[in-house]
PDB file of C-alpha atoms in Angstrom:
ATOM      1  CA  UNK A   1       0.000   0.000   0.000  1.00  0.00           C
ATOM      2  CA  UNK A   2       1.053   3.860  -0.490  1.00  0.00           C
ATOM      3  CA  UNK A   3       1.831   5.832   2.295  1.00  0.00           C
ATOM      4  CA  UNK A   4      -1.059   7.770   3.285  1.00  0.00           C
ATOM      5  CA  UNK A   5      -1.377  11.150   0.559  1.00  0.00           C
ATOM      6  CA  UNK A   6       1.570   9.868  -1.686  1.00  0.00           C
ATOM      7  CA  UNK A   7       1.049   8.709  -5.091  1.00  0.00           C
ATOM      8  CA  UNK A   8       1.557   5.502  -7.025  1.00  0.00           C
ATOM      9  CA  UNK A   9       2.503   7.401 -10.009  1.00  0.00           C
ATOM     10  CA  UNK A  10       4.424  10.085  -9.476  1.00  0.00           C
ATOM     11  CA  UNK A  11       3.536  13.674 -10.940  1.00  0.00           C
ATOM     12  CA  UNK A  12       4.971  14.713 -14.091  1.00  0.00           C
ATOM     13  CA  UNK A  13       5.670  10.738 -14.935  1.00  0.00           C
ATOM     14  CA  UNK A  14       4.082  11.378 -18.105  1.00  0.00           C
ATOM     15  CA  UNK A  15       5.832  14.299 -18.984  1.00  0.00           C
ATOM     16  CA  UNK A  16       9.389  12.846 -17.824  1.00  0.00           C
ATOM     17  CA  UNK A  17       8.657   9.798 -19.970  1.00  0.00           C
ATOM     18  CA  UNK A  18       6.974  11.475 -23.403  1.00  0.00           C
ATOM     19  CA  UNK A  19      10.283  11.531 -25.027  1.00  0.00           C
ATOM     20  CA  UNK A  20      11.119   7.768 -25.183  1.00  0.00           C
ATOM     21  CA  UNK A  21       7.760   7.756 -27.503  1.00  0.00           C
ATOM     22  CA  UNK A  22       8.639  10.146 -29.220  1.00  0.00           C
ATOM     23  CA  UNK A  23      11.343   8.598 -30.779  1.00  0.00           C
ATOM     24  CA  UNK A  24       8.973   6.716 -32.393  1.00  0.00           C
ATOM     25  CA  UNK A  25       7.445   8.847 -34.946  1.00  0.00           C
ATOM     26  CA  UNK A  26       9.025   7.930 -37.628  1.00  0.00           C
ATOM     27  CA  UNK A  27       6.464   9.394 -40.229  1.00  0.00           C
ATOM     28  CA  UNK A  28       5.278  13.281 -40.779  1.00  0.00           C
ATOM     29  CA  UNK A  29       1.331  14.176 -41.348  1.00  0.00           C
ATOM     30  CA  UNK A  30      -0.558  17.124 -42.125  1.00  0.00           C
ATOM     31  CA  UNK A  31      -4.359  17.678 -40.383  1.00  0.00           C
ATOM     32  CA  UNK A  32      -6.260  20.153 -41.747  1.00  0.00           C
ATOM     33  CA  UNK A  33      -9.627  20.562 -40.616  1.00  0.00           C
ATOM     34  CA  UNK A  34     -12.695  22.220 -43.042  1.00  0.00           C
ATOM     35  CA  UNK A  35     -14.120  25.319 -42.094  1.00  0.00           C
ATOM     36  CA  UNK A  36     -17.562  26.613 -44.188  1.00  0.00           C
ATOM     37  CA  UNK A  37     -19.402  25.020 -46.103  1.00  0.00           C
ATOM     38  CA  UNK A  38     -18.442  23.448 -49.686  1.00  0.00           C
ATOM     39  CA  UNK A  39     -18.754  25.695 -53.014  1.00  0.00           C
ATOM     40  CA  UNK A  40     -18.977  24.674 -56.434  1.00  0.00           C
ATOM     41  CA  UNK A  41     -17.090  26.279 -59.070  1.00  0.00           C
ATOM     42  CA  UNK A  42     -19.226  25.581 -62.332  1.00  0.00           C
ATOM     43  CA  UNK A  43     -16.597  27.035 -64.652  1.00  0.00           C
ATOM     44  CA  UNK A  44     -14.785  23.594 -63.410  1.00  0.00           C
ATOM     45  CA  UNK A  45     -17.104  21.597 -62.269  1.00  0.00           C
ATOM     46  CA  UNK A  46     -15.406  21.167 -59.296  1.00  0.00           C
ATOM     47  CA  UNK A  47     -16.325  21.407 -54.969  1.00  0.00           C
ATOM     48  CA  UNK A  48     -14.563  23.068 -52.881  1.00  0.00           C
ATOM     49  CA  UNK A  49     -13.763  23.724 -48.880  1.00  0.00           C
ATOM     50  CA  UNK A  50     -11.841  25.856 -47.491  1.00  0.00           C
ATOM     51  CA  UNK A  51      -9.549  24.421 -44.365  1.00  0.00           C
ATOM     52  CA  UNK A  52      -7.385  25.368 -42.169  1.00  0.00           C
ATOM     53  CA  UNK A  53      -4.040  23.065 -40.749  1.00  0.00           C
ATOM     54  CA  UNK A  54      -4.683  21.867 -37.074  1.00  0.00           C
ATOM     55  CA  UNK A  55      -1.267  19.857 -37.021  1.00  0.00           C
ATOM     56  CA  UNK A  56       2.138  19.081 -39.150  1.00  0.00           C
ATOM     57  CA  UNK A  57       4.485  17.324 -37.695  1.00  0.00           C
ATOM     58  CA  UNK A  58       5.974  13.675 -36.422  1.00  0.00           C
ATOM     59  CA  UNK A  59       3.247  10.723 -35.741  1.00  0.00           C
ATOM     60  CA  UNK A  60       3.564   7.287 -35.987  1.00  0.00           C
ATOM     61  CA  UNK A  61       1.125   5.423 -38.154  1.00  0.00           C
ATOM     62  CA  UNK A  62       0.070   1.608 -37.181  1.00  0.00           C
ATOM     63  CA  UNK A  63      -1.938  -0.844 -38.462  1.00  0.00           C
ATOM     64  CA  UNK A  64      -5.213  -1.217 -36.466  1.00  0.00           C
ATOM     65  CA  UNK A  65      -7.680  -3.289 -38.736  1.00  0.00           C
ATOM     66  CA  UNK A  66      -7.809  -7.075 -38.026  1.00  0.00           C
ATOM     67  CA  UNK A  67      -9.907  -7.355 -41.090  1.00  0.00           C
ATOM     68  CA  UNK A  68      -7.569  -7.281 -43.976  1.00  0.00           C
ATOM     69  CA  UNK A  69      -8.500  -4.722 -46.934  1.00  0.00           C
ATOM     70  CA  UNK A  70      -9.528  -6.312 -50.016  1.00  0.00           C
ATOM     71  CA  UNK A  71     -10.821  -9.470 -48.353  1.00  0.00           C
ATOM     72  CA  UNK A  72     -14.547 -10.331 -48.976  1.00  0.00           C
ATOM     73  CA  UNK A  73     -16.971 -10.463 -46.159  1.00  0.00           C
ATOM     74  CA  UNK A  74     -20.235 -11.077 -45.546  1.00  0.00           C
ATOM     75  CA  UNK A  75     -22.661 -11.107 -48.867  1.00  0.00           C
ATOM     76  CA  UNK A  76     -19.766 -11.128 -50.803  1.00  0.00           C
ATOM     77  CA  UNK A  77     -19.101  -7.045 -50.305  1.00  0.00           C
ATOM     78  CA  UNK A  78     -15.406  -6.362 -50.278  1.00  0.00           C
ATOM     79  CA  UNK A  79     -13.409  -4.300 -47.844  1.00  0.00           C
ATOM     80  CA  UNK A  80     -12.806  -0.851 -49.722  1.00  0.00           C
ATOM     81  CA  UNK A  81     -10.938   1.140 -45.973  1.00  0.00           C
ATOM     82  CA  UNK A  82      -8.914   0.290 -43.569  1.00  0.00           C
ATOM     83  CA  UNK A  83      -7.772   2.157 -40.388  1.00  0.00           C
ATOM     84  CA  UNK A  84      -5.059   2.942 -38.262  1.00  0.00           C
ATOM     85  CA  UNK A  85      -3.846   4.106 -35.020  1.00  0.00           C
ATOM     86  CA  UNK A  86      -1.920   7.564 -35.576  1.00  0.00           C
ATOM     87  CA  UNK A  87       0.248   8.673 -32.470  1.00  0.00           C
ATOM     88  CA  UNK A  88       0.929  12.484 -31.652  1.00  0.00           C
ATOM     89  CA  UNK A  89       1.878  14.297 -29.187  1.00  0.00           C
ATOM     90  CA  UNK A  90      -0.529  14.609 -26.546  1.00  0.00           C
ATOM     91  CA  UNK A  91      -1.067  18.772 -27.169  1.00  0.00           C
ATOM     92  CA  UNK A  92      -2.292  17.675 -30.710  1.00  0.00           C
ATOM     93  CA  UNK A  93      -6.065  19.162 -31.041  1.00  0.00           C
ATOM     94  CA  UNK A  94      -7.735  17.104 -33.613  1.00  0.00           C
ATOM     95  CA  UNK A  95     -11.604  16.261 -33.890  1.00  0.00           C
ATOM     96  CA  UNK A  96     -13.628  14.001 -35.407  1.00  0.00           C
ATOM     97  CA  UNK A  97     -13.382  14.153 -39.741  1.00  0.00           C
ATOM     98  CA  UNK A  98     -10.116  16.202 -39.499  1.00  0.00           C
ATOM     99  CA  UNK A  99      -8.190  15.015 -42.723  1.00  0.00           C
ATOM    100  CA  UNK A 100      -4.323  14.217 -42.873  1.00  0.00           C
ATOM    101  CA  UNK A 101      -2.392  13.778 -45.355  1.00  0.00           C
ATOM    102  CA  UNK A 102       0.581  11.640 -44.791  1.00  0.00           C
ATOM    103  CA  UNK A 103       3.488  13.676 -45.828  1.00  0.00           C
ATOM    104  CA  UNK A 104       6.622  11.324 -45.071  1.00  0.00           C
ATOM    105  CA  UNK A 105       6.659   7.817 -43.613  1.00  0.00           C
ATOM    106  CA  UNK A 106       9.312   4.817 -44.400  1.00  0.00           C
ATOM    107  CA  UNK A 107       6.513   2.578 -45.708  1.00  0.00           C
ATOM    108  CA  UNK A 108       6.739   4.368 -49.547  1.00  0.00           C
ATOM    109  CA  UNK A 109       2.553   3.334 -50.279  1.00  0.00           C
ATOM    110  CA  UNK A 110       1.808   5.887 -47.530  1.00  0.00           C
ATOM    111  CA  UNK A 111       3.184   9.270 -48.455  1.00  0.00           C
ATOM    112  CA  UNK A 112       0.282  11.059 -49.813  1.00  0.00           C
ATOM    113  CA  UNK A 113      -3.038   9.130 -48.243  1.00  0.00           C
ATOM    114  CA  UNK A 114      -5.592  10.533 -46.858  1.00  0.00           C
ATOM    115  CA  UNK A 115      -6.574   9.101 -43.485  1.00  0.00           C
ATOM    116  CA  UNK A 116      -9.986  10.488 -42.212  1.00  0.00           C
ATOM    117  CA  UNK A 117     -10.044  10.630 -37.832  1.00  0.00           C
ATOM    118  CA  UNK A 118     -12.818   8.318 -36.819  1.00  0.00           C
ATOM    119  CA  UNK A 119     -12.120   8.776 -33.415  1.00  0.00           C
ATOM    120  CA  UNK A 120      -9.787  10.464 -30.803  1.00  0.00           C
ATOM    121  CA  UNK A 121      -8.730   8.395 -28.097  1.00  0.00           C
ATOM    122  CA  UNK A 122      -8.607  10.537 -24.426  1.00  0.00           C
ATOM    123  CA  UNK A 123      -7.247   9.154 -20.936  1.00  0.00           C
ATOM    124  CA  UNK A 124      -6.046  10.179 -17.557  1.00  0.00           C
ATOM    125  CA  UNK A 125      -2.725   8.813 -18.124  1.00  0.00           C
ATOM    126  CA  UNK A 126      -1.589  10.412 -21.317  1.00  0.00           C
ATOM    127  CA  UNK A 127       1.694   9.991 -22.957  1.00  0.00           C
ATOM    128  CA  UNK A 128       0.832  10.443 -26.672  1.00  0.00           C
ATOM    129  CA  UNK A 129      -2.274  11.731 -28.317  1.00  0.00           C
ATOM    130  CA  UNK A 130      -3.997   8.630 -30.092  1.00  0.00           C
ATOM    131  CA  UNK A 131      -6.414   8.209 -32.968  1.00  0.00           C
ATOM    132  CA  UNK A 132      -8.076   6.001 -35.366  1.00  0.00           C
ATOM    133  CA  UNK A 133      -8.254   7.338 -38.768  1.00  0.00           C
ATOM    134  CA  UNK A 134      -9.457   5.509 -42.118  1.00  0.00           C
ATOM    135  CA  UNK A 135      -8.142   5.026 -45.760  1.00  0.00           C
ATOM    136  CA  UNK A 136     -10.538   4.715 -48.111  1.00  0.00           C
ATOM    137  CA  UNK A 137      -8.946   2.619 -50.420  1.00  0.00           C
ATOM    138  CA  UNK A 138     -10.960   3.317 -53.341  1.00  0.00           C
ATOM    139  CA  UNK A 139     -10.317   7.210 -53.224  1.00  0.00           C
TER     140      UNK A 139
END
């Protein structure tokens, strides 16, 4: 048992220890979140949003799908997405259908993907900032 008023885990662990993850990112991402609403340009046909970046910087990008894309599942529909964990440092801000762009990473099919944020992860005992994000494959 702790002594009476002490902690099991000191404070600033988190802090003190944040650096050893750090040296994980090995990749780079840009977040950009929308702002407005979309406008079409008819002289091009095209829609437009205007955004603004929420994040650049280091992450590290993981697998987090156990269903693998392109397999078929049930009714014969195939897996067209697949998702990942993206680490950042805990001070990242992000929300729910930010959009990175993967900007460096050592795996060479993942510079330039898109990975939507699905969810961000929160906790008490913080040493990164997590979240799932998702590929669409077909895009």
């Amino acid at each position: 048992m702790p002594l009476q008023g002490a902690r099991v885990i000191p404070a600033g662990w988190e802090a003190h220890h944040r650096p050893v993850l750090e040296t994980t990112w090995t990749a780079t991402i840009t977040f950009r979140r929308h702002t407005g609403e979309p406008t079409f340009d008819p002289a091009t046909g095209s829609t437009s949003r205007a955004s603004v970046i929420v994040y650049s910087g280091p992450c590290r990008i993981q697998d987090h799908e156990t269903n693998a894309a392109g397999a078929t599942v049930a009714a014969g529909e195939r897996i067209t997405s697949h998702t990942y964990r993206v680490s950042l440092p805990v001070e990242a801000d992000l929300a729910l259908d930010d959009i990175g762009t993967v900007d460096t990473a050592n795996d060479p099919t993942l510079p330039g993907r898109e990975l939507l944020v699905t969810d961000v992860q929160r906790g008490s005992l913080l040493f990164q900032r997590d979240l799932l994000a998702v590929d669409n494959l077909e895009a």
